[in-house]
């Protein structure tokens, strides 16, 4: 018998209980043992829940119970979640989580702690919701040197951008819909301002390149400034605007990682990733390009990945998953300023002035554009070079074009 305790009965935690219940017989058959949900720790009361007999307010009870093998942390954030994860691992209990903020911020120390105490810290659900990506990247692509990872990593913003593109909804209307569907973080600024995608980029980069990458090392821009005008200009030349998390290894062995909205050409499979779906494109030096695609947020998709980690542990509890990475370093991550790409610019300037500054620009048009507004795609250049050419021009939008 494998005993499980869930910490936090929110969207994901309740989804984990539901999947363990609905698919219980199937899961037990696959594991060859019984997985029992023994506790749900939450400070709130759930008198009408079918799991009401399992609720416990005091984590110490779980911590001290030698029967508990696996703790599922679906609290989120880095406060209580860090404390309880640390205590669980110190008590020799493996921890499974969907908490990308905690993994991105404290992954190295928690993985070390798990190792010291002969248990595991697993977090497949922390990136891409229900998409199997971390374990496939670590295991199935283990023969490769990973050179670059590019992902649509946030379901909420992808949903918002899709609804803006397809239904002409305002940003606020689309955000409300995403929240109603249970995709958004408790504080949706983490989605909208790119922090959630940044954390997932850090986790992918750590697994791909073997060292902790901290969110504060990764320049991050969200979608708050993307307008329906930008969406229309992008559409006019066959591009979609997507919030991308990107990381790549430089020739000097450093890591370049950043999160920003990009123009993605229609023929790139990432352009067709819509609604709450996420996709992660990985370039390995042997395999070439592979892409993982699926639902990036939501109760049951995320629970699907959490429960898969529980099953993995239940089949072979003490095996070291070797999913750890090395410590971070202040000089490990370099700025994307050195990266060359084409750019989309929407600005207040004359086309003559734009042409003088950018000889090989591609002008863009949209209906209803006000006098004085221009939009264009530039040739390939770095961001500092772009800024220098724009100098004091008032820009409405400057977005990188994915090569
Ligand atoms: N708020 C996150 C998203 C949830 O929208 O992608 C899944 O990590």
Short mmCIF file of N, CA and C in Angstrom, two decimals, residues 76-77 98-101 154 156 179 182-192 196 199-200 297:
data_model
loop_
_atom_site.label_atom_id
_atom_site.label_comp_id
_atom_site.label_asym_id
_atom_site.label_seq_id
_atom_site.Cartn_x
_atom_site.Cartn_y
_atom_site.Cartn_z
N UNK A 76 1.20 25.92 -3.93
CA UNK A 76 1.68 27.02 -4.76
C UNK A 76 2.48 28.02 -3.93
N UNK A 77 3.25 28.85 -4.63
CA UNK A 77 4.05 29.87 -3.96
C UNK A 77 5.28 29.28 -3.29
N UNK A 98 3.21 20.49 -8.62
CA UNK A 98 2.95 21.24 -9.85
C UNK A 98 3.43 22.68 -9.67
N UNK A 99 4.16 22.93 -8.57
CA UNK A 99 4.48 24.30 -8.16
C UNK A 99 5.76 24.80 -8.85
N UNK A 100 5.56 25.43 -10.01
CA UNK A 100 6.73 25.87 -10.79
C UNK A 100 7.52 26.97 -10.10
N UNK A 101 6.84 27.81 -9.31
CA UNK A 101 7.57 28.89 -8.64
C UNK A 101 8.58 28.29 -7.66
N UNK A 154 2.48 29.19 -21.14
CA UNK A 154 1.44 29.69 -20.24
C UNK A 154 0.08 29.61 -20.94
N UNK A 156 -2.90 30.55 -19.85
CA UNK A 156 -3.77 31.72 -19.70
C UNK A 156 -3.47 32.77 -20.78
N UNK A 179 -9.88 33.03 -16.49
CA UNK A 179 -10.05 32.83 -15.04
C UNK A 179 -11.25 31.93 -14.76
N UNK A 182 -10.59 28.36 -14.94
CA UNK A 182 -9.66 27.79 -13.95
C UNK A 182 -8.23 27.66 -14.45
N UNK A 183 -7.84 28.47 -15.45
CA UNK A 183 -6.48 28.37 -15.98
C UNK A 183 -5.51 29.30 -15.25
N UNK A 184 -6.05 30.42 -14.80
CA UNK A 184 -5.17 31.49 -14.31
C UNK A 184 -4.61 31.18 -12.93
N UNK A 185 -3.47 31.78 -12.62
CA UNK A 185 -2.91 31.72 -11.27
C UNK A 185 -3.83 32.51 -10.34
N UNK A 186 -3.65 32.29 -9.01
CA UNK A 186 -4.49 33.04 -8.06
C UNK A 186 -4.35 34.54 -8.31
N UNK A 187 -3.12 34.96 -8.57
CA UNK A 187 -2.88 36.34 -8.96
C UNK A 187 -2.51 36.32 -10.45
N UNK A 188 -3.44 36.72 -11.33
CA UNK A 188 -3.18 36.54 -12.76
C UNK A 188 -2.05 37.39 -13.31
N UNK A 189 -1.51 38.31 -12.51
CA UNK A 189 -0.36 39.08 -13.03
C UNK A 189 0.82 38.15 -13.29
N UNK A 190 0.90 37.05 -12.55
CA UNK A 190 1.99 36.08 -12.80
C UNK A 190 1.88 35.51 -14.21
N UNK A 191 0.65 35.35 -14.69
CA UNK A 191 0.46 34.89 -16.07
C UNK A 191 0.73 36.02 -17.05
N UNK A 192 0.01 37.12 -16.84
CA UNK A 192 -0.03 38.21 -17.81
C UNK A 192 1.33 38.88 -17.97
N UNK A 196 5.03 33.45 -14.77
CA UNK A 196 4.77 32.00 -14.80
C UNK A 196 5.56 31.34 -15.94
N UNK A 199 9.23 31.18 -15.02
CA UNK A 199 9.58 30.09 -14.07
C UNK A 199 9.70 28.76 -14.81
N UNK A 200 8.79 28.54 -15.75
CA UNK A 200 8.82 27.28 -16.51
C UNK A 200 10.05 27.26 -17.42
N UNK A 297 -2.73 23.88 -18.94
CA UNK A 297 -3.26 24.28 -17.64
C UNK A 297 -4.61 23.59 -17.47
#
